[in-house]
Coordinates of C-alpha atoms and ligand atoms in Angstrom, one line a residue:
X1 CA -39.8 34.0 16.7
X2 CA -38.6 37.5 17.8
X3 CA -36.6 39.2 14.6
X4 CA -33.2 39.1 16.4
X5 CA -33.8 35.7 16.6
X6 CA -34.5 35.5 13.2
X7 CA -31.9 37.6 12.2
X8 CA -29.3 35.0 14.4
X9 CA -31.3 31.7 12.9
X10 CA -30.6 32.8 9.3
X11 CA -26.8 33.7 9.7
X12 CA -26.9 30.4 11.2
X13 CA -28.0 28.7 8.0
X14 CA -25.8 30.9 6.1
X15 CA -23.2 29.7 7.6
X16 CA -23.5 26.3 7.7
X17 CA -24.0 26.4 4.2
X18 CA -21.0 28.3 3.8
X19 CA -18.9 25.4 5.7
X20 CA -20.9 22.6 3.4
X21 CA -20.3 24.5 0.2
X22 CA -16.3 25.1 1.8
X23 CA -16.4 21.1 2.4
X24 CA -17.8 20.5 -1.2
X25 CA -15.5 22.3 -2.8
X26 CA -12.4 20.8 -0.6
X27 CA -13.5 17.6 -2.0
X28 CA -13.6 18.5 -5.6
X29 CA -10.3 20.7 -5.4
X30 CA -7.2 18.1 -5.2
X31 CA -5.4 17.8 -2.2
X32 CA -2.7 20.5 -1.8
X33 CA 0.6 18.1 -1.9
X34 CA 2.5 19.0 1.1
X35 CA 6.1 19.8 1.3
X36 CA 8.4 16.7 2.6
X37 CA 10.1 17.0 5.5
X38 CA 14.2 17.3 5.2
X39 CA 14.9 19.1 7.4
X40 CA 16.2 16.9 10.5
X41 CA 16.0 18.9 13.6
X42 CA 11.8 18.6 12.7
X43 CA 11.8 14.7 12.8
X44 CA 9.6 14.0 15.9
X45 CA 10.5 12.3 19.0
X46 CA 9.5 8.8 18.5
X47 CA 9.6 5.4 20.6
X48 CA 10.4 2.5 18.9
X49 CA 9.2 -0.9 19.7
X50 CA 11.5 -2.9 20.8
X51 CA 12.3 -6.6 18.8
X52 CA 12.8 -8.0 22.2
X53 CA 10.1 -7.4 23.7
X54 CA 6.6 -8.7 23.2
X55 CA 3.5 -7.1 22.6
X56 CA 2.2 -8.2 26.2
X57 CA 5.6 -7.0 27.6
X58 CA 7.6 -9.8 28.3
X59 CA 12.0 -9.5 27.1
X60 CA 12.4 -12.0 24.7
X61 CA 16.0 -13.9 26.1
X62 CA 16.5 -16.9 24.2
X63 CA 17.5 -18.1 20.5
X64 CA 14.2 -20.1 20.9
X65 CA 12.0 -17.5 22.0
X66 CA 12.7 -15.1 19.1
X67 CA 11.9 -17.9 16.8
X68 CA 8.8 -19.4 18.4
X69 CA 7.2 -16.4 19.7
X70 CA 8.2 -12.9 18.9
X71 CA 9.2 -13.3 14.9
X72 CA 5.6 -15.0 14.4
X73 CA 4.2 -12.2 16.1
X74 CA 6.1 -9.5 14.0
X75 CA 5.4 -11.3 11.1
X76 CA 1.9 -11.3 11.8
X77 CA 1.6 -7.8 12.3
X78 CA 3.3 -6.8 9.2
X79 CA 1.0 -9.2 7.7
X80 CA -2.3 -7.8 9.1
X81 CA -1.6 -4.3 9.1
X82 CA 0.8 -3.1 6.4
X83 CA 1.5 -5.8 3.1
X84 CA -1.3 -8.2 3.6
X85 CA -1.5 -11.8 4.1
X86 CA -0.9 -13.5 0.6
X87 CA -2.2 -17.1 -0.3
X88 CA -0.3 -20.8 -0.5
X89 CA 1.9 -21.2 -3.8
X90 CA -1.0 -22.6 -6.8
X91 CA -2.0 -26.1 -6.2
X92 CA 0.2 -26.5 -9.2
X93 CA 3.1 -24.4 -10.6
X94 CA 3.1 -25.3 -14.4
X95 CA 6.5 -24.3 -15.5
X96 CA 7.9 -24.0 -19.3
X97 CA 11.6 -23.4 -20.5
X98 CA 10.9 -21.5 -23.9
X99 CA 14.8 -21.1 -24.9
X100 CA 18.5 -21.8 -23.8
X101 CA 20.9 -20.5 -25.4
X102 CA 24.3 -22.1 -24.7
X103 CA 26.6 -19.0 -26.2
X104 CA 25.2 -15.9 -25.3
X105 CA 26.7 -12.9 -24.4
X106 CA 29.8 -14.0 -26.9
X107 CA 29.9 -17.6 -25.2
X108 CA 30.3 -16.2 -21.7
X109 CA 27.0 -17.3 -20.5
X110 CA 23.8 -19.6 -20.4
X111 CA 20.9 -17.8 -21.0
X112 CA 17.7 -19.1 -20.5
X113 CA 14.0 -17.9 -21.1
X114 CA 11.3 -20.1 -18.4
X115 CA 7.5 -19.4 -18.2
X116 CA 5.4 -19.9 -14.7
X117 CA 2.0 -20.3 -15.0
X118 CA 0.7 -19.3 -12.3
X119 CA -2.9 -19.9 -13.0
X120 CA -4.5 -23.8 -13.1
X121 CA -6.8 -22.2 -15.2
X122 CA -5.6 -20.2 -17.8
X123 CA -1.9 -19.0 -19.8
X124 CA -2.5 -15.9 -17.2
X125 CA -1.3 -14.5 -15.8
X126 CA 2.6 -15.8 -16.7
X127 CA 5.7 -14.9 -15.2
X128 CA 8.3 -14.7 -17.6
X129 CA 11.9 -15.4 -16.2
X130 CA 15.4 -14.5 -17.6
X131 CA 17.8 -16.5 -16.3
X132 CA 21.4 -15.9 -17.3
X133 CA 24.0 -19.1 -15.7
X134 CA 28.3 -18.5 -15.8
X135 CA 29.2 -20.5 -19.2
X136 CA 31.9 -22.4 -17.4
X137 CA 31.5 -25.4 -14.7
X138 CA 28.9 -27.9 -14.0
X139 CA 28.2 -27.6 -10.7
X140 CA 24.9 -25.6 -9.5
X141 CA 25.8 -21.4 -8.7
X142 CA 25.0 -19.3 -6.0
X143 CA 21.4 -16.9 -7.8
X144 CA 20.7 -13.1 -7.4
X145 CA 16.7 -13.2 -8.0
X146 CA 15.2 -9.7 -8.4
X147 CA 11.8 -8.2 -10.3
X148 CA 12.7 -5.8 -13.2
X149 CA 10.9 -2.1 -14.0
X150 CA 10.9 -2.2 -17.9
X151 CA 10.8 -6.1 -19.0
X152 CA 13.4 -8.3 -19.4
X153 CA 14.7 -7.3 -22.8
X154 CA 15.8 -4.0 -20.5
X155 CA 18.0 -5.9 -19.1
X156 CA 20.6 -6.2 -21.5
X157 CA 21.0 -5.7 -25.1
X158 CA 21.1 -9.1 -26.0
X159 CA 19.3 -9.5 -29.1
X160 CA 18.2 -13.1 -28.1
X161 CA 15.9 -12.2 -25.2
X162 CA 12.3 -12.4 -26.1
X163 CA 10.4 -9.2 -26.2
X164 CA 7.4 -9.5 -23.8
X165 CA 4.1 -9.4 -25.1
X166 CA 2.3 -8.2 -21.7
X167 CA 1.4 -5.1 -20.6
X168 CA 4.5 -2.3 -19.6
X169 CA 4.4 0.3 -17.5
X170 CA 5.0 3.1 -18.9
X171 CA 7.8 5.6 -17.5
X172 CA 10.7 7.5 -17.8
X173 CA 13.2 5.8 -15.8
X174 CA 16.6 8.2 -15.2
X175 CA 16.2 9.5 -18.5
X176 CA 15.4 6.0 -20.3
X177 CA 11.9 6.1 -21.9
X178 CA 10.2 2.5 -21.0
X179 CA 6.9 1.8 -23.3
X180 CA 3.8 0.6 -22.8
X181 CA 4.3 -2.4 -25.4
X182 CA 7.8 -3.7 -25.7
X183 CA 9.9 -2.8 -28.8
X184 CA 13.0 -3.6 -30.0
X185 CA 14.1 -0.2 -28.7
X186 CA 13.4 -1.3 -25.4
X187 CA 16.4 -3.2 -25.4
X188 CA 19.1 -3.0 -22.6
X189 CA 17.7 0.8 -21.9
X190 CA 17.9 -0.5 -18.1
X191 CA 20.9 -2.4 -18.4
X192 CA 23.5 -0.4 -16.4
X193 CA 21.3 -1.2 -13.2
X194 CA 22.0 -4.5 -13.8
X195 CA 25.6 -5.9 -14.8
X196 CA 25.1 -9.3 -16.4
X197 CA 28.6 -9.6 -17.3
X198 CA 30.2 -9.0 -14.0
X199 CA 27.2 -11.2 -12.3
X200 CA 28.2 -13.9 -14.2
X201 CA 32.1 -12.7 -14.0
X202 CA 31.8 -13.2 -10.3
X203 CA 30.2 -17.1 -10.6
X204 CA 26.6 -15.7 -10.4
X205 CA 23.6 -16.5 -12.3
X206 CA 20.9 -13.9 -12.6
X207 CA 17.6 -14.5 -12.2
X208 CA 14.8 -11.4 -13.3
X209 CA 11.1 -11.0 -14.6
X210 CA 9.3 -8.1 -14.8
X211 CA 7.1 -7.0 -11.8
X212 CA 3.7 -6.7 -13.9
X213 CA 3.8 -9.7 -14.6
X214 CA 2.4 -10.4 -11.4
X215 CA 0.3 -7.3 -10.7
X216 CA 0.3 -4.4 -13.6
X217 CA 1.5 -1.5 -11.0
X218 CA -1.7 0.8 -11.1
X219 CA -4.7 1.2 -9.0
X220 CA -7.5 -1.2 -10.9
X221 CA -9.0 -2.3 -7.5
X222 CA -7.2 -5.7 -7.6
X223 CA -9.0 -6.9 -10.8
X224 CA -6.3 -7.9 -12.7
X225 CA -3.1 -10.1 -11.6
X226 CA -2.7 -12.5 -9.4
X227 CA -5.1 -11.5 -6.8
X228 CA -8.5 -12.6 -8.4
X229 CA -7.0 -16.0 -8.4
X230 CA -7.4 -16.6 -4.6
X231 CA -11.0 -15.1 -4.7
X232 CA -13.1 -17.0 -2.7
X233 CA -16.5 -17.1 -4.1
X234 CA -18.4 -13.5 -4.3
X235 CA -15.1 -12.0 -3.3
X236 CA -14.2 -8.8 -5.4
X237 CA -11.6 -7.6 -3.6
X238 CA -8.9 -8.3 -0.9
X239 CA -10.2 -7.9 2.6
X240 CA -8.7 -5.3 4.7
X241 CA -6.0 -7.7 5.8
X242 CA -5.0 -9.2 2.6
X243 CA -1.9 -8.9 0.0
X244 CA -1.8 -5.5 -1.4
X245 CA 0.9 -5.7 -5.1
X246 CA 4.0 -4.9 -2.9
X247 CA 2.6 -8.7 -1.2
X248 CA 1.8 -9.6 -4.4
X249 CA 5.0 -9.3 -6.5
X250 CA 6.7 -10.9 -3.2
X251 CA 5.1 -14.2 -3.7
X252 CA 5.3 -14.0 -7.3
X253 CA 9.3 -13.9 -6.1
X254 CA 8.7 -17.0 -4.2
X255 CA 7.2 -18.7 -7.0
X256 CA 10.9 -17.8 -8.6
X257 CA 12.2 -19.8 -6.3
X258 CA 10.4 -22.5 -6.7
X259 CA 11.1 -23.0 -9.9
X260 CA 14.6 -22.2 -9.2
X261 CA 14.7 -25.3 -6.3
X262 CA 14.1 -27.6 -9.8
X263 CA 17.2 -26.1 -11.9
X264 CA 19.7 -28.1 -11.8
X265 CA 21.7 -24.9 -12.4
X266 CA 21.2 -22.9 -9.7
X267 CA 22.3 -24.1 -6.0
X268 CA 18.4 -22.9 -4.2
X269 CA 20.1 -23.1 -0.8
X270 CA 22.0 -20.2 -1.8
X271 CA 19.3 -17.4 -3.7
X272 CA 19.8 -13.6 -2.9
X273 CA 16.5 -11.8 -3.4
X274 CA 17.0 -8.0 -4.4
X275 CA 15.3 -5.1 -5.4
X276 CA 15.2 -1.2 -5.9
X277 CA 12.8 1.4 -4.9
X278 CA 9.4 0.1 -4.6
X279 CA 10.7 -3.5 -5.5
X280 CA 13.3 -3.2 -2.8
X281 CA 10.5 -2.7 -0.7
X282 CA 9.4 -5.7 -2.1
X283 CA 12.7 -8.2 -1.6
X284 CA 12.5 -6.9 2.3
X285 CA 8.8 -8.3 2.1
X286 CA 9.9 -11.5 0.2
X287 CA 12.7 -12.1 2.2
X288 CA 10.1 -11.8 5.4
X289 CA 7.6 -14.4 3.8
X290 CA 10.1 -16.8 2.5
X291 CA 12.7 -17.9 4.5
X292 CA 13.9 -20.1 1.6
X293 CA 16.0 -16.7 0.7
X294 CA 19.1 -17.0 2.0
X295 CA 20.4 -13.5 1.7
X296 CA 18.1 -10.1 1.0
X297 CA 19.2 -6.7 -0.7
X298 CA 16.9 -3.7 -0.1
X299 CA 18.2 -0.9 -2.7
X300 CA 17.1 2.3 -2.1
X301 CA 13.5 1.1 -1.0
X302 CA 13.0 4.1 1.5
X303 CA 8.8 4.8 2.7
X304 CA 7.7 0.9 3.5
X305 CA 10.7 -0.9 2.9
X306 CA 13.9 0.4 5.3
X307 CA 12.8 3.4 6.6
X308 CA 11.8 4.4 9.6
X309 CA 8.0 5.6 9.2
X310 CA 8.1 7.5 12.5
X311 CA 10.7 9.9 11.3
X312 CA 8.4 11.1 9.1
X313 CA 11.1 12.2 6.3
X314 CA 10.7 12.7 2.9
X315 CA 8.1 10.5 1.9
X316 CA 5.4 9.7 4.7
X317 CA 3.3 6.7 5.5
X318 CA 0.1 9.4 4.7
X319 CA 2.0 10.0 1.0
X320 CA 2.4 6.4 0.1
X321 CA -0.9 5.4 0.5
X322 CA -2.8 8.3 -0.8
X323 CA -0.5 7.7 -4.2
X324 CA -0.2 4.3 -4.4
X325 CA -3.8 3.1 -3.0
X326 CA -2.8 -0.5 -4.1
X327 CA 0.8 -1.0 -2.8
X328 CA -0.6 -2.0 1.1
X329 CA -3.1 -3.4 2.3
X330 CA -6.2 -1.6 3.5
X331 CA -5.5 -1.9 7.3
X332 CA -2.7 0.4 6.6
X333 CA -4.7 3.4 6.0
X334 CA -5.5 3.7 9.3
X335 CA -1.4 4.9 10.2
X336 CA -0.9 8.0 7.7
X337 CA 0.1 10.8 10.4
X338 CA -0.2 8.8 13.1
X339 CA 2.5 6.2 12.4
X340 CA 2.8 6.5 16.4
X341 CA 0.0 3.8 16.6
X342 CA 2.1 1.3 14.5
X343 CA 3.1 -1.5 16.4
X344 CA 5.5 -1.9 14.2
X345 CA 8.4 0.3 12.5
X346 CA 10.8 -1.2 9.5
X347 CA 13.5 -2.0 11.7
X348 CA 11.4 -5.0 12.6
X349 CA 11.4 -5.9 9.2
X350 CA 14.6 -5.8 8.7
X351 CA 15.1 -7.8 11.5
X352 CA 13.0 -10.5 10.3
X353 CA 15.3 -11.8 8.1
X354 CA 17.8 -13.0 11.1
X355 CA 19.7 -15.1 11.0
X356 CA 20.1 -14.5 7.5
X357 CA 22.3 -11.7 6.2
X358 CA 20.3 -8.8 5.1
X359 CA 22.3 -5.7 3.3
X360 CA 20.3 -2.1 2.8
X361 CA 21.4 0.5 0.7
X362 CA 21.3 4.4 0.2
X363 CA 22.2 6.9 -1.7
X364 CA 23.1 10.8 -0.3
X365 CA 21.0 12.1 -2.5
X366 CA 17.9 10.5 -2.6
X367 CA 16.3 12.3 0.2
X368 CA 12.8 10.9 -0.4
X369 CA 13.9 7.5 0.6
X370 CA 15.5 8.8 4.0
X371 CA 18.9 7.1 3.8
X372 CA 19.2 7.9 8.1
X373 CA 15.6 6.0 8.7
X374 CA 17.2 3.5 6.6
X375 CA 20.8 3.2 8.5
X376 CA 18.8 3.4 11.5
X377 CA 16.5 0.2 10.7
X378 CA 19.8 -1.6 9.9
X379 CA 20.9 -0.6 13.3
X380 CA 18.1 -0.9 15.4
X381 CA 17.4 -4.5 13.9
X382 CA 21.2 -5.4 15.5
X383 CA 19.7 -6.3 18.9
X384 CA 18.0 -9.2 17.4
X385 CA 21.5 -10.5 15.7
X386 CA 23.4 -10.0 19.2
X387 CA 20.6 -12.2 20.3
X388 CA 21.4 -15.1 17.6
X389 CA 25.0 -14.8 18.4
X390 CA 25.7 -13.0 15.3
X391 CA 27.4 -9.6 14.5
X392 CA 24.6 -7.1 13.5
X393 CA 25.7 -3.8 11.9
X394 CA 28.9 -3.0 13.3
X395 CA 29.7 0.6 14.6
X396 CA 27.0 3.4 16.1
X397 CA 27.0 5.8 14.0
X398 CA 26.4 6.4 10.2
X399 CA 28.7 5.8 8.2
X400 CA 30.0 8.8 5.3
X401 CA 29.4 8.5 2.0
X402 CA 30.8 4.9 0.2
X403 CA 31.8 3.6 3.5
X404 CA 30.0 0.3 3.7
X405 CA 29.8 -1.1 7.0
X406 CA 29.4 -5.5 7.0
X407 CA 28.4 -7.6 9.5
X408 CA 25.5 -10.2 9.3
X409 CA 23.3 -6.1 8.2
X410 CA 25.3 -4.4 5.6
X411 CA 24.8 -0.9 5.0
X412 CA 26.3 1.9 2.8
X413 CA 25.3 5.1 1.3
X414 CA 26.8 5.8 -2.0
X415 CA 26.8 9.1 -3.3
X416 CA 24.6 10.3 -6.1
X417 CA 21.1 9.9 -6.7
X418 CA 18.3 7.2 -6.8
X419 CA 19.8 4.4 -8.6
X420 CA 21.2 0.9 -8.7
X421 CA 24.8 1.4 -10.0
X422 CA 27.9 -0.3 -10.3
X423 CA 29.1 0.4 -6.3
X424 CA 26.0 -1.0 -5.1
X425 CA 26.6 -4.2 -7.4
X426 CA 29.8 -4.2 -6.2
X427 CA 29.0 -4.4 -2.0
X428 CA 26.0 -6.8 -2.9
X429 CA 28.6 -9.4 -4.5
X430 CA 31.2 -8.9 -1.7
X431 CA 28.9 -9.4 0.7
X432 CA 27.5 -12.4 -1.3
X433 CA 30.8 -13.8 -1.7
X434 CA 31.5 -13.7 1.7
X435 CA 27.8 -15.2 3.5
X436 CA 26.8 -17.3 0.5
X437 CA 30.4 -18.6 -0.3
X438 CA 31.7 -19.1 2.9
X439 CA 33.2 -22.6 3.6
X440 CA 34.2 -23.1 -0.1
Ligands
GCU501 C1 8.1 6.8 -5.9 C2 7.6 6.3 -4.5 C3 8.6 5.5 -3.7 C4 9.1 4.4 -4.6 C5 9.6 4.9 -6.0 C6 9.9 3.8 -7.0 O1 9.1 7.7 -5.7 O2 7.2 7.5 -3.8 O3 8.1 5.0 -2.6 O4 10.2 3.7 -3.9 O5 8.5 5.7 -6.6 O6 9.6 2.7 -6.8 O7 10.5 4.2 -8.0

């Protein structure tokens, strides 16, 4: 080899090492977190695809058609490539009331403590639900069912709830400090998200367990929960098409219910699932799976519950997964920063609950949930109601702050930040009042 060429060879080699050593290090440094987007005029252009149309092209025109063709075919997709396919109910739901207490709340309500085993097996994993039932009248009520953040004793103060022995996140939830093992402290520090008293006011009963229950919310590589129940043998984890937790904690919601279909308290043909944040992400995925619910409230559930994922504001489909490895399934990898190759966006999920009445909620300030690619999923699911006969969202725009807007899709934004708060209980119980009580 001539020296030039020498000379050239070894700059070669330097820099290719250069690039490995530049690789090696990127790997070891952590990813630079990258601003959010809110800033609308950089949302990209973005083609939705449309409810009524199939994947092979054809308009869907008929009642029938939507039914039989294009909501199994949505469904599917959700299934395969974002939450996961999830398993049967257990061969056997084992259920256990543990206390009822006939004068709680100063003789205003029923409160009742029920365990679900949802293992043949073993005690675990248990679902533990607090059910509190309107004092007065005989007949079965009308049930708001929704997964709580900090245990059931966080519910209310109510000195009579059991304090759970499992496993609690722990967090700082607006301010309220949630342990890892529950404590008498823990008691009613969530409470104000969730009304008991005006619930059961209203001729309610409320229905809640807490979410890790059914899958602690971290990244073990599904080895604890529910999912090393459906195994099959070998199995370690889910396959790339199966139930992430957001999957998970929905069918631990169905289970709910069917306890709830054997109460004789509680009327099962009239059950609104709900949720906040990452567990209204979760009643929009229950209320897809189950069509037992009647009526669905999404709270605030922004990335992968009501938001649009092509608008690519606030939090992004790329953000979601790289945080929370475990909330999807793996198939949904694939779509960080190229949501474009979706084939589908949330407003087919939100759509997926017709002919049932749906209600999704925002809040001005809570930018990382996008409260537009929220409205807009309401709105763009409409089509699919016009189609069933049915009003959708009324209007075409967005509405201004605390200006709910009901038809068959609800939707307002309150002002303020991410939270569940008295307004939003108040629209969710209108619009219960007026779907699930109609023809009283
Ligand atoms: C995070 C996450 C959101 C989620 C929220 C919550 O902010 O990025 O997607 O909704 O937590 O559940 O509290």
């Amino acid at each position: 080899m001539r020296p030039g060429n020498l000379m050239k060879a070894g700059i070669g080699i330097c820099a290719s090492l250069m690039l490995m050593l530049a690789a090696a290090a990127s790997l070891l440094l952590p990813t630079r977190e990258r601003e959010p987007n809110y800033d609308e005029t950089k949302v990209p252009a973005y083609d939705l695809p449309d409810p009524l149309v199939t994947e092979d092209g054809r308009r869907v025109k008929t009642a029938g058609d939507w039914r039989e063709i294009r909501r199994p075919e949505i469904l599917e997709l959700f299934r395969s490539q974002m939450y996961g396919r999830r398993p049967g109910p257990p061969r056997e739901l084992r259920s256990r009331v543990t206390s009822v207490e006939t004068r709680a709340l100063g003789g205003k309500a029923v409160r009742k403590e029920v365990s679900l085993y949802l293992s043949p097996k073993q005690d675990l994993p248990r679902m533990d639900l607090l059910i509190y039932l309107p004092a007065s009248g005989s007949d079965p009520v009308p049930a708001f069912l929704g997964l709580n953040f900090g245990g059931n004793h966080s519910v209310h103060p109510d000195p009579g709830i059991t304090l759970p022995k499992s496993w609690m996140r722990p967090s700082r939830v607006e301010g309220a400090v949630v342990e890892n093992r529950a404590t008498e402290k823990g008691r009613g520090t969530l409470s104000r998200r969730w009304p008991v008293e005006k619930i059961i006011g209203r001729g309610y009963a409320l229905v809640t367990a807490y979410y890790g229950d059914i899958d602690p919310d971290y990244d073990d590589e599904f080895r604890n929960g529910v999912h090393p129940l459906f195994y099959r043998p070998g199995q370690t984890r889910p396959d790339a098409d199966e139930w992430g937790s957001i999957a998970a904690w929905a069918w631990g919601l169905s289970r709910a219910l069917d306890y709830l279909e054997t109460d004789p308290g509680i009327d099962p043909a009239k059950v609104a699932v709900l949720g906040h944040s990452r567990l209204g992400k979760t009643a929009l995925w229950a209320g897809a799976e189950d069509e037992r619910f009647s009526l669905v409230i999404s709270n605030n559930s922004g990335c992968g519950g009501a938001a649009l994922s092509r608008r690519r504001f606030g939090e992004t489909v790329e953000r979601i997964n790289r945080v929370f490895p475990h909330w999807f399934c793996g198939n949904f990898k694939q779509y960080g920063d190229n949501e474009e190759r979706l084939p589908i966006d949330q407003h087919l999920l939100v759509a997926l609950m017709a002919p049932r009445p749906v209600y999704v909620a925002s809040a001005v300030e809570d930018r990382w949930a996008d409260p537009k690619g929220e409205y807009l999923s309401a709105r763009h699911a409409s089509p699919v109601y016009a189609l069933l006969g049915l009003p959708g969202l009324p209007g075409d725009s967005m509405p201004g702050a605390n200006q709910p807007l009901t038809g068959t899709i609800g939707y307002h934004v309150r002002s303020g930040r991410h939270d569940v708060t008295g307004y939003d209980w108040d629209r969710y119980l209108d619009f219960a009042d007026r779907h699930l009580r109609k023809g009283r």
